[in-house]
mmCIF file of C-alpha atoms in Angstrom:
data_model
loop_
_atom_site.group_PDB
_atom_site.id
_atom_site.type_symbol
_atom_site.label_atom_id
_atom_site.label_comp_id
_atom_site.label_asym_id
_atom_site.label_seq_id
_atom_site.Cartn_x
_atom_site.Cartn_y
_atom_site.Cartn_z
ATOM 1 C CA UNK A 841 -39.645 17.495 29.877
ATOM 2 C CA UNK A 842 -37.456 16.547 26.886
ATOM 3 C CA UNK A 843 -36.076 13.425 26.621
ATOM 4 C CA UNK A 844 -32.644 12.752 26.873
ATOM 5 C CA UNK A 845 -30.559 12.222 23.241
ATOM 6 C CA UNK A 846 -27.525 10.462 23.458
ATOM 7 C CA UNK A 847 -25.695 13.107 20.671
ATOM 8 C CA UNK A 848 -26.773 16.422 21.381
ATOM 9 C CA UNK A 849 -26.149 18.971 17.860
ATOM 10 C CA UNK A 850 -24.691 22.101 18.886
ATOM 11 C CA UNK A 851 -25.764 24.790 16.646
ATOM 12 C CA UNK A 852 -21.936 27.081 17.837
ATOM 13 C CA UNK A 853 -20.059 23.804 17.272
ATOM 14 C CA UNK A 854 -21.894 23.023 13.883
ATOM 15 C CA UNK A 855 -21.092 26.205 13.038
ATOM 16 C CA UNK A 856 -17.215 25.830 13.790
ATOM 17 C CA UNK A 857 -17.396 22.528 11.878
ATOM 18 C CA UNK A 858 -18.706 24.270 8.776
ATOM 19 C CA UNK A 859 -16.635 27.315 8.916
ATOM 20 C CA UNK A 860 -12.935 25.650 9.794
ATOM 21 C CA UNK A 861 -11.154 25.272 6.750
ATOM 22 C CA UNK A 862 -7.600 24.877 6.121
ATOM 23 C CA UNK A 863 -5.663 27.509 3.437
ATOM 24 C CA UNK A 864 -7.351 27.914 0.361
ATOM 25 C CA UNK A 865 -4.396 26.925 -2.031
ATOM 26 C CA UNK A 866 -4.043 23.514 0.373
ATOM 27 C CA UNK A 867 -7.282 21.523 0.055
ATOM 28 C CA UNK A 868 -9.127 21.062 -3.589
ATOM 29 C CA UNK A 869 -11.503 18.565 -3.251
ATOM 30 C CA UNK A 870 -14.225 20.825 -3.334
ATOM 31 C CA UNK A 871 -13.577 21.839 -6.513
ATOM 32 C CA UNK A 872 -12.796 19.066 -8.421
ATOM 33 C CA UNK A 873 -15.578 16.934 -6.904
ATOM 34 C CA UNK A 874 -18.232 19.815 -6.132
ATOM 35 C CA UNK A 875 -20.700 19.145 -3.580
ATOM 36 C CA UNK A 876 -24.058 18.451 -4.854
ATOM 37 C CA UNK A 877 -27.013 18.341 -2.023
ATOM 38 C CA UNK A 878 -29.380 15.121 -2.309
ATOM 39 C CA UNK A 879 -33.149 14.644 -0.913
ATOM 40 C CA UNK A 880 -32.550 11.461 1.231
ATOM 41 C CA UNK A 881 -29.099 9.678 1.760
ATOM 42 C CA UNK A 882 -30.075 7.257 -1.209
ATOM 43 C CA UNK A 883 -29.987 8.841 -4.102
ATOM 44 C CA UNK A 884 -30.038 8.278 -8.361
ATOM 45 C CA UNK A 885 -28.602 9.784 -10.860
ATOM 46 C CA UNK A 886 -28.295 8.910 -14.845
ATOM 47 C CA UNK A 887 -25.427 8.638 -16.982
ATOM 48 C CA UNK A 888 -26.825 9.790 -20.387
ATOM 49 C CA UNK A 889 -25.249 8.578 -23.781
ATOM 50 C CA UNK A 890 -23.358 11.568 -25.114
ATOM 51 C CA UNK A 891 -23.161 10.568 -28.985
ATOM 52 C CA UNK A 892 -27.515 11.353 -28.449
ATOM 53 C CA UNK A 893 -27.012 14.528 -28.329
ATOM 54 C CA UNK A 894 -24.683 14.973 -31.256
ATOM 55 C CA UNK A 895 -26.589 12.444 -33.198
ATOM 56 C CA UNK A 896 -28.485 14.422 -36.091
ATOM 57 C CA UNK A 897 -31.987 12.018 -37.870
ATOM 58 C CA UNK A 898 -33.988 12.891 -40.841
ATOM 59 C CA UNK A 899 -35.524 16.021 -40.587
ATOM 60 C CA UNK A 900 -37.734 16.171 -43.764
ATOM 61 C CA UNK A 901 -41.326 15.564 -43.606
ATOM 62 C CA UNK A 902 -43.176 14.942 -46.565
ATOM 63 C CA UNK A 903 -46.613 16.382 -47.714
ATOM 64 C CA UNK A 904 -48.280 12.850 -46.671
ATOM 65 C CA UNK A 905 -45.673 11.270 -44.973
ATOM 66 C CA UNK A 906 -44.897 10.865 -40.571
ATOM 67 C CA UNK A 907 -42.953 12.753 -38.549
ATOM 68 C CA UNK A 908 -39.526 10.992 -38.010
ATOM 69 C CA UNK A 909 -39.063 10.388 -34.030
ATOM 70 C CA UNK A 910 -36.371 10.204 -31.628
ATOM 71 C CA UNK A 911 -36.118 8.762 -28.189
ATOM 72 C CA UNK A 912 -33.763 9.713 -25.284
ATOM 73 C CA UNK A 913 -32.136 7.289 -23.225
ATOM 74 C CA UNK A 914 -29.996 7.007 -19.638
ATOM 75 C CA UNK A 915 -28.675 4.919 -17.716
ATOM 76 C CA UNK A 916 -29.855 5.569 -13.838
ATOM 77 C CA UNK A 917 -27.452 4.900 -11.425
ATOM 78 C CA UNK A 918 -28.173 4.638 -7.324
ATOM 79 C CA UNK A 919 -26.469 5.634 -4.918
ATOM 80 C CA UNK A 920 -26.104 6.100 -1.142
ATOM 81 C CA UNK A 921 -24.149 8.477 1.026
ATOM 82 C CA UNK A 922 -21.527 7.527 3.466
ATOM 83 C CA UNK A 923 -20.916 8.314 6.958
ATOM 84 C CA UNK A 924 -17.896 9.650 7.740
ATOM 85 C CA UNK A 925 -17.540 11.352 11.477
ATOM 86 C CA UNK A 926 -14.543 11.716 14.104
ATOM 87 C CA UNK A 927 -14.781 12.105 17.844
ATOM 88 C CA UNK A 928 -12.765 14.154 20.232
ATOM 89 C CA UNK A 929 -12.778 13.447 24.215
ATOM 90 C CA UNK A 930 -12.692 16.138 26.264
ATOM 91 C CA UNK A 931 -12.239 16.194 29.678
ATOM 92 C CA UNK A 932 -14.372 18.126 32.330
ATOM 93 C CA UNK A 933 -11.754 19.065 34.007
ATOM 94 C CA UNK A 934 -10.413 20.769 31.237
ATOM 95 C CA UNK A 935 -13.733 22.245 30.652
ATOM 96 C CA UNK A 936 -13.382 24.118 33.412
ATOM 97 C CA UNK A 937 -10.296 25.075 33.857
ATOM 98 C CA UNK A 938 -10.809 27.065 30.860
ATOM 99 C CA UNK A 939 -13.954 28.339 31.476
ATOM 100 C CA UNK A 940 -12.332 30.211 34.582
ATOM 101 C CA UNK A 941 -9.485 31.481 32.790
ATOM 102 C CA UNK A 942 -11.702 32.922 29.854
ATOM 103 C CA UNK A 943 -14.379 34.412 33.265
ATOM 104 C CA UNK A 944 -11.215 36.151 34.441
ATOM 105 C CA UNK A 945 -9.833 37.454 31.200
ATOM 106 C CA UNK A 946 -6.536 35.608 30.964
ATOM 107 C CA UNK A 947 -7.614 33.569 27.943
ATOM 108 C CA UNK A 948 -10.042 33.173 25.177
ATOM 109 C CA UNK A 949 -9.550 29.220 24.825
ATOM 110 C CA UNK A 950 -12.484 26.848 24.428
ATOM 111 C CA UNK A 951 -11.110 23.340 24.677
ATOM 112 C CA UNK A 952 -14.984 22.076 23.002
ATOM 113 C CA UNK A 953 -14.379 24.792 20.156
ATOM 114 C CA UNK A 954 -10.564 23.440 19.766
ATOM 115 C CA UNK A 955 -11.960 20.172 19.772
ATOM 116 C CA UNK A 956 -13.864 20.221 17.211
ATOM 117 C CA UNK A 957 -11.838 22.916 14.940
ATOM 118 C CA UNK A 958 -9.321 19.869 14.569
ATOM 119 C CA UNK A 959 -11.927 16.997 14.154
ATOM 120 C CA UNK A 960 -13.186 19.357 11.275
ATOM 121 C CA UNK A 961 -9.958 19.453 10.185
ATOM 122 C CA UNK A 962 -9.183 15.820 10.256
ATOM 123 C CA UNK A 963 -12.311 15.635 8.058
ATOM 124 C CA UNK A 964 -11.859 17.046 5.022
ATOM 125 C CA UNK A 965 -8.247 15.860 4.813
ATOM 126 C CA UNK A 966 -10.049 12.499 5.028
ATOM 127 C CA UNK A 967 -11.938 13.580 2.384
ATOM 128 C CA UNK A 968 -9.034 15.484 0.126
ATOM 129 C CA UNK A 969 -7.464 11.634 0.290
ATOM 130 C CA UNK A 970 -10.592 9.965 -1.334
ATOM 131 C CA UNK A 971 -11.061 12.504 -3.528
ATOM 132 C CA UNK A 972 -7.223 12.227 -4.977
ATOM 133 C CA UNK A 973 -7.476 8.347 -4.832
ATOM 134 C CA UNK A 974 -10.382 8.464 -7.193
ATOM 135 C CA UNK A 975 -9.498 11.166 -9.564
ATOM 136 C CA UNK A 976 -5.900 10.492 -9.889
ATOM 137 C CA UNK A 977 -6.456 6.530 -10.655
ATOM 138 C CA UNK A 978 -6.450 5.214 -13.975
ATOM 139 C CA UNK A 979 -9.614 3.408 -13.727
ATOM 140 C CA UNK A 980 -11.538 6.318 -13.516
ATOM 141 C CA UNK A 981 -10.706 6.655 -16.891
ATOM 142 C CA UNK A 982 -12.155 5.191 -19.862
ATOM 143 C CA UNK A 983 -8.928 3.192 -21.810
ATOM 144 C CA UNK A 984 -8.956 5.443 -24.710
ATOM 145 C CA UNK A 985 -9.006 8.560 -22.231
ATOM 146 C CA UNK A 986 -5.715 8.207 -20.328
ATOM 147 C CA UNK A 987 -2.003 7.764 -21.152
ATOM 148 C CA UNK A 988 1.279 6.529 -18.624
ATOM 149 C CA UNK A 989 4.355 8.075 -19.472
ATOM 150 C CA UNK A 990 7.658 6.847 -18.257
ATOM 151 C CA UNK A 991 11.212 7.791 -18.530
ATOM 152 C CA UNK A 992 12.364 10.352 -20.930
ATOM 153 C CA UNK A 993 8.814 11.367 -21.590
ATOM 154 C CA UNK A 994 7.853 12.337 -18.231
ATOM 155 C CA UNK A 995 8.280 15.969 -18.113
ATOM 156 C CA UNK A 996 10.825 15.722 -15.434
ATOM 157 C CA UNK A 997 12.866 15.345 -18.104
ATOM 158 C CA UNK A 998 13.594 18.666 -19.898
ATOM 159 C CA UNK A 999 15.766 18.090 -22.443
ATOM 160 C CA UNK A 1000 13.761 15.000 -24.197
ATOM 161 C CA UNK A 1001 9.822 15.659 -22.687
ATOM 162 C CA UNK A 1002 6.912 17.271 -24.806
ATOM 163 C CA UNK A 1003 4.760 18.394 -22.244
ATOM 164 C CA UNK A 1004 2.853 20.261 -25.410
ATOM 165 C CA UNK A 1005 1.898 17.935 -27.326
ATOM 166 C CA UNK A 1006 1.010 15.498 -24.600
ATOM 167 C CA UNK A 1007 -1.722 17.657 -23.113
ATOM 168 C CA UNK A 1008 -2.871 18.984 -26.016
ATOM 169 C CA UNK A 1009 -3.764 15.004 -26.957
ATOM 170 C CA UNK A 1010 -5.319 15.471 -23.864
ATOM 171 C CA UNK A 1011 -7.655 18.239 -24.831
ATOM 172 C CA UNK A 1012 -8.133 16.727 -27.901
ATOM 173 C CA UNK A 1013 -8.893 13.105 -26.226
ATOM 174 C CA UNK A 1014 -12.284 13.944 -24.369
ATOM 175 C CA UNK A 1015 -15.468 13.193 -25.992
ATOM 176 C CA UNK A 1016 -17.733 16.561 -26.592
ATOM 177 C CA UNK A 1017 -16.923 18.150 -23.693
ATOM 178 C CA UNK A 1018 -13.235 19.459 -23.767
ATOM 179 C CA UNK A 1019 -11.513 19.627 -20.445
ATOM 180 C CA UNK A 1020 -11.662 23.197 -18.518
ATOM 181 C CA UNK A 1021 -9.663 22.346 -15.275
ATOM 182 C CA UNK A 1022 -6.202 20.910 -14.634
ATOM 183 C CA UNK A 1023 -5.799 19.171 -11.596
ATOM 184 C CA UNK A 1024 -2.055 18.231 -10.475
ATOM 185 C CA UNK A 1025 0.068 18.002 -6.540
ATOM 186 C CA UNK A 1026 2.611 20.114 -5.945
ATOM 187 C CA UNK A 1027 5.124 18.124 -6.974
ATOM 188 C CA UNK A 1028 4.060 17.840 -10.760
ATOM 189 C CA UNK A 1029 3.575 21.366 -10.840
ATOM 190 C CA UNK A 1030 6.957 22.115 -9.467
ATOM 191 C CA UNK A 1031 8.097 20.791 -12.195
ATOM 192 C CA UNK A 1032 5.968 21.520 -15.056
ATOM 193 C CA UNK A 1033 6.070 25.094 -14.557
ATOM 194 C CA UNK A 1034 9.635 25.621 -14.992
ATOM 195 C CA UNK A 1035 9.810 22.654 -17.849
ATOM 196 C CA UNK A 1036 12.069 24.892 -21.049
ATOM 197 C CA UNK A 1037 9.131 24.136 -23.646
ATOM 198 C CA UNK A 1038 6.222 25.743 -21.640
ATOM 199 C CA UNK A 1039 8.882 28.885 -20.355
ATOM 200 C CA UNK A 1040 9.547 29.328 -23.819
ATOM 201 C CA UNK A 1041 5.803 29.375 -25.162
ATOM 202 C CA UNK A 1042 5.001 31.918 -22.939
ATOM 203 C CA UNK A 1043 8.408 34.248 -23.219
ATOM 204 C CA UNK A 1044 7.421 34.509 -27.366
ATOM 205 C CA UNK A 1045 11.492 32.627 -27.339
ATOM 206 C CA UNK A 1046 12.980 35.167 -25.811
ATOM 207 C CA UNK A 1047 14.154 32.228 -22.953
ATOM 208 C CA UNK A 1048 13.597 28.801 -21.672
ATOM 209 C CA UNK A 1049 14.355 29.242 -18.375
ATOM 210 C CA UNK A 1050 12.207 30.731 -15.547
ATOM 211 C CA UNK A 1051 8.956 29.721 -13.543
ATOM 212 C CA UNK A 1052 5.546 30.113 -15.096
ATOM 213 C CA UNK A 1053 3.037 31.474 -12.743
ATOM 214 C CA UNK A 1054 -0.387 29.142 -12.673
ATOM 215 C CA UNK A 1055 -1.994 32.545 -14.212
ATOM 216 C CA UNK A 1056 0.428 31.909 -17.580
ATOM 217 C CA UNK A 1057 0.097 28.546 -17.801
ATOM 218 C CA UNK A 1058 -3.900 28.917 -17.901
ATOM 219 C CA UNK A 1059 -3.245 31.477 -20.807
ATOM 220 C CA UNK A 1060 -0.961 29.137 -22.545
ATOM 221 C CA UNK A 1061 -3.651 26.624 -22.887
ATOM 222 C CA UNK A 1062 -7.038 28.650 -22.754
ATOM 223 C CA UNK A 1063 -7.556 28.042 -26.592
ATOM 224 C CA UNK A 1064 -7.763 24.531 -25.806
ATOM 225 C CA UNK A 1065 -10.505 25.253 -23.377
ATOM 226 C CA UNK A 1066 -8.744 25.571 -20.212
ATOM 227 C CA UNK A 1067 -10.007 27.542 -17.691
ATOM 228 C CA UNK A 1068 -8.747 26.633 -13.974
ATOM 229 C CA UNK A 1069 -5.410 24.943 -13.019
ATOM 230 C CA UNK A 1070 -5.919 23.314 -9.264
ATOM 231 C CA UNK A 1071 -2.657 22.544 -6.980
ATOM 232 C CA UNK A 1072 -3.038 20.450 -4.610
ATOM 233 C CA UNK A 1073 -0.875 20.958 -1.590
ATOM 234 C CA UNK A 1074 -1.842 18.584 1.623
ATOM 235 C CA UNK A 1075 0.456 16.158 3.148
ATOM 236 C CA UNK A 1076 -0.557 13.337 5.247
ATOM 237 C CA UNK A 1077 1.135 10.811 7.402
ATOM 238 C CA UNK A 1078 1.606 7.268 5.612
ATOM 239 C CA UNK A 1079 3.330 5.870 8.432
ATOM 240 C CA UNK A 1080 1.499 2.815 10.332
ATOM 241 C CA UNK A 1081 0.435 3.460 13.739
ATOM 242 C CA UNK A 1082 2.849 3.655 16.089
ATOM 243 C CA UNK A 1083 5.513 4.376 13.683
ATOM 244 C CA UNK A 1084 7.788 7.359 13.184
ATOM 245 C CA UNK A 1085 5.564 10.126 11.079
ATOM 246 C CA UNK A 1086 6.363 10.234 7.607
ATOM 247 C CA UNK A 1087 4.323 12.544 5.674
ATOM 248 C CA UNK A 1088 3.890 12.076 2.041
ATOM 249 C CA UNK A 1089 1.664 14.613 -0.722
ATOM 250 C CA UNK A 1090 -1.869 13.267 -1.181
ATOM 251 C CA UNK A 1091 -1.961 14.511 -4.880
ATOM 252 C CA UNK A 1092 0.947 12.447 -6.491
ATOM 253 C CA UNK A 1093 2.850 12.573 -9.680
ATOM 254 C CA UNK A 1094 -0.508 12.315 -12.308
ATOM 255 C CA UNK A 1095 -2.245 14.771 -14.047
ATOM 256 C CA UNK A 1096 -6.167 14.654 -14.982
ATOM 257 C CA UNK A 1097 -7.663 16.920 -17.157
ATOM 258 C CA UNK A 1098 -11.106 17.039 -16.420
ATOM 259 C CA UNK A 1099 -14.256 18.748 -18.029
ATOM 260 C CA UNK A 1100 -16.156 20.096 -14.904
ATOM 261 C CA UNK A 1101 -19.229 21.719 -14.190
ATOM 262 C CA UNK A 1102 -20.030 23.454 -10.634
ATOM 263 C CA UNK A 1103 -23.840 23.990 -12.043
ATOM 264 C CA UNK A 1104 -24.585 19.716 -13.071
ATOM 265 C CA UNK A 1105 -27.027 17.684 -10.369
ATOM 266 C CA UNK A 1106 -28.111 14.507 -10.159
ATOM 267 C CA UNK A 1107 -30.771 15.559 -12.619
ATOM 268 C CA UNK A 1108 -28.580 17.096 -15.607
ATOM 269 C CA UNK A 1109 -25.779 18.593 -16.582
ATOM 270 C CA UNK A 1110 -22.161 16.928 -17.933
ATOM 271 C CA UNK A 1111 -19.765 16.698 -15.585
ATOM 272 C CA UNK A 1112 -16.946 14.312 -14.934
ATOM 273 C CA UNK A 1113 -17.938 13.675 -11.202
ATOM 274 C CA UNK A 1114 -19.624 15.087 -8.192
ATOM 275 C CA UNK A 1115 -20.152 14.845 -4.412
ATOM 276 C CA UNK A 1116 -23.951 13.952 -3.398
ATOM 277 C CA UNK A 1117 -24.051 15.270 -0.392
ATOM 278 C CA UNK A 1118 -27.213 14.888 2.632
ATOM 279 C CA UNK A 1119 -27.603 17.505 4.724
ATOM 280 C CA UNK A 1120 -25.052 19.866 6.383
ATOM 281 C CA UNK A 1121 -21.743 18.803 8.654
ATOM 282 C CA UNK A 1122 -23.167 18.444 12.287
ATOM 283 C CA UNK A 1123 -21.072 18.881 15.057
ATOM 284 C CA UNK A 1124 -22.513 18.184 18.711
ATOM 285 C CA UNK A 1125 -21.480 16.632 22.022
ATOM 286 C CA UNK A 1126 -22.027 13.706 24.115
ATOM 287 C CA UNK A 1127 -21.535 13.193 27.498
ATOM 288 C CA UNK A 1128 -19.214 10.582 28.387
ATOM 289 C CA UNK A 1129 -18.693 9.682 32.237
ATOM 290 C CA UNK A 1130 -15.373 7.445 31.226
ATOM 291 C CA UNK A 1131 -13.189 10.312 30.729
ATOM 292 C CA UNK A 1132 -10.930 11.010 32.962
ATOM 293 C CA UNK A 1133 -11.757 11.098 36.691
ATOM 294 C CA UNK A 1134 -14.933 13.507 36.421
ATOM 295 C CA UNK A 1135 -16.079 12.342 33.013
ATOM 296 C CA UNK A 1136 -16.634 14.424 29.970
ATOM 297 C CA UNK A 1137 -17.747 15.104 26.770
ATOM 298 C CA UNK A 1138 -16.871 13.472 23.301
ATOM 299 C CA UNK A 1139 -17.118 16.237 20.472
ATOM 300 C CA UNK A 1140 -18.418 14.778 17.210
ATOM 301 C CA UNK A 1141 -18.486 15.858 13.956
ATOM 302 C CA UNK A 1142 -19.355 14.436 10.917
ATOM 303 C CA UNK A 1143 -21.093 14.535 7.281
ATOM 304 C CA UNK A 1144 -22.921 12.208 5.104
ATOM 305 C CA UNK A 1145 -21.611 12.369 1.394
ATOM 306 C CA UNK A 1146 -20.542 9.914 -1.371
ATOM 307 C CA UNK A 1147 -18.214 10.726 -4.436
ATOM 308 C CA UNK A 1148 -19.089 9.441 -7.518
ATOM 309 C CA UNK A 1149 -17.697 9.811 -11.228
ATOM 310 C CA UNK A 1150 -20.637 10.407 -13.442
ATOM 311 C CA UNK A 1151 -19.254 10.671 -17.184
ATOM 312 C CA UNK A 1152 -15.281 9.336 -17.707
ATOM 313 C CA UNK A 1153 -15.718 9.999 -21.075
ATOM 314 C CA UNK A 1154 -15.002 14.271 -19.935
ATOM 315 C CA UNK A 1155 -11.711 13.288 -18.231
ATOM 316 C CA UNK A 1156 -8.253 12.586 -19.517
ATOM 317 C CA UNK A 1157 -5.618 11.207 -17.627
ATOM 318 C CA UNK A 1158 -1.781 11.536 -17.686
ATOM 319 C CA UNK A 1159 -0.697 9.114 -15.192
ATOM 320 C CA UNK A 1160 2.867 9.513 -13.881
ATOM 321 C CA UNK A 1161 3.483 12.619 -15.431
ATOM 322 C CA UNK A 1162 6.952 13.481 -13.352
ATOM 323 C CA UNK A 1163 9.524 11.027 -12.237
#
């Protein structure tokens, strides 16, 4: 006889955890921290001098003479994943309630599959947060990689802003590795693409008024290496418990230019940051007799991961970049 587990992982629920995702314009955290798998939940990686690689010795080798030699060297870093789970309670009562009305055809509802559909949810927008709080502050930045603009050069302001020349520094301001994606809230980017300078780039001066679709303004900058422009869209409620709701963006005013790559590990590859990441998202159940009168079931879900910035010296950071 098997023995009892206190959390039992329910492959249909797991499933629904993985699968639930909100809009794909709304959450970006995925792409600007990609999700890396790791071997154990501790893990190491190396941060690798880049000037090595660009570093060119003595090549020459005389008749008699030795063979000049190099050595490679890192940095290794460790690492350890973090826990991050929600439950949901639900009721048996509920249970089945539903179950009956989905036996006799007047509903397909699964209270469990609800359950943990919006504990999945509740998840990632966790997750979207960190992910903004780490790659829109300036101290993931090295100090020569990252600029604060304020008042008339914030590109809120049209008539004296030079939204140009400002990220083209920034293009120009990584080391080796030029940025490829833009990452900016919707509020920056409400702005920014209808800024006079970057409508008339794109209309050859024929006007500096309009909206610049995120297609044009990738084309307007692909020479400097750009090759993605992410929005992010989320909101999320700031207010303290208890309080009246008050939603505010999770991707503020700031811009970061970042060189990424989807293909770099823990091993190799240049990247500004990653998401080590242990295993899959579980979901499961566990049976809870202090719910309600006939007890119940608590609907978990959870995943182990860690974000961490690997190289700063691939990132560039406009901090404030709209009033």
């Amino acid at each position: 006889m098997a023995p009892n587990r206190p959390f039992v992982v329910d492959p249909v629920l797991t499933a629904i955890a993985i699968g639930y995702t909100n809009p794909a314009h709304t959450l970006i955290a995925d792409q600007v921290l990609p999700r890396v798998p790791v071997l154990q939940e501790q893990f190491k990686y190396t941060e690798y001098p880049l000037a090595e690689g660009f570093t060119y010795p003595e090549t020459e080798v005389g008749r008699k003479g030795r063979v000049n030699t190099v050595e490679f060297s890192g940095t290794e870093k460790t690492g350890s994943t973090t826990d991050h789970g929600l439950d949901a309670p639900v009721p048996n009562s509920d249970i089945k309630v539903a179950a009956a009305a989905r036996a006799q055809g007047r509903s397909v509802y699964d209270p469990e599959a609800r359950a943990a559909e919006g504990v999945a949810n509740l998840i990632q927008l966790a997750r979207e947060v960190r992910v903004a709080g780490i790659v829109h502050n300036l101290n993931s930045y090295a100090a020569a990689r990252r600029v604060t603009l304020a008042g008339t050069a914030q590109f809120s302001d049209y008539a004296n802003s030079d939204p140009i020349a400002v990220l083209r520094a920034g293009f120009d301001g990584t080391l080796v590795y030029r940025p490829n994606t833009m990452v900016m809230g919707r509020s920056v980017w409400g702005k920014i693409s209808s800024h006079p300078d970057l409508v008339n780039a794109v209309r050859g001066n024929l006007t500096n008024k309009g909206i610049l679709t995120p297609e044009e303004f990738v084309s307007l900058f692909s020479g400097d290496g750009l090759k993605k422009l992410l929005i992010g869209e989320p909101m999320v409620n700031v207010a303290k418990k208890g309080q009246a709701a008050q939603l505010a963006q999770v991707w503020g005013k700031h811009i970061a230019m970042l060189h990424i790559d989807p293909a770099a590990n823990t091993d190799q590859g240049i990247t500004f940051g990653m998401t080590a990441q242990f295993g899959e998202k579980i979901a499961g159940r566990i049976e809870d007799e202090d719910i309600g009168l006939e007890g119940g079931t608590r609907i978990r879900v959870g995943e182990k991961v860690r974000e961490v910035v690997i190289a700063q010296d691939v990132g560039y950071f406009v901090q404030n970049a709209v009033a």
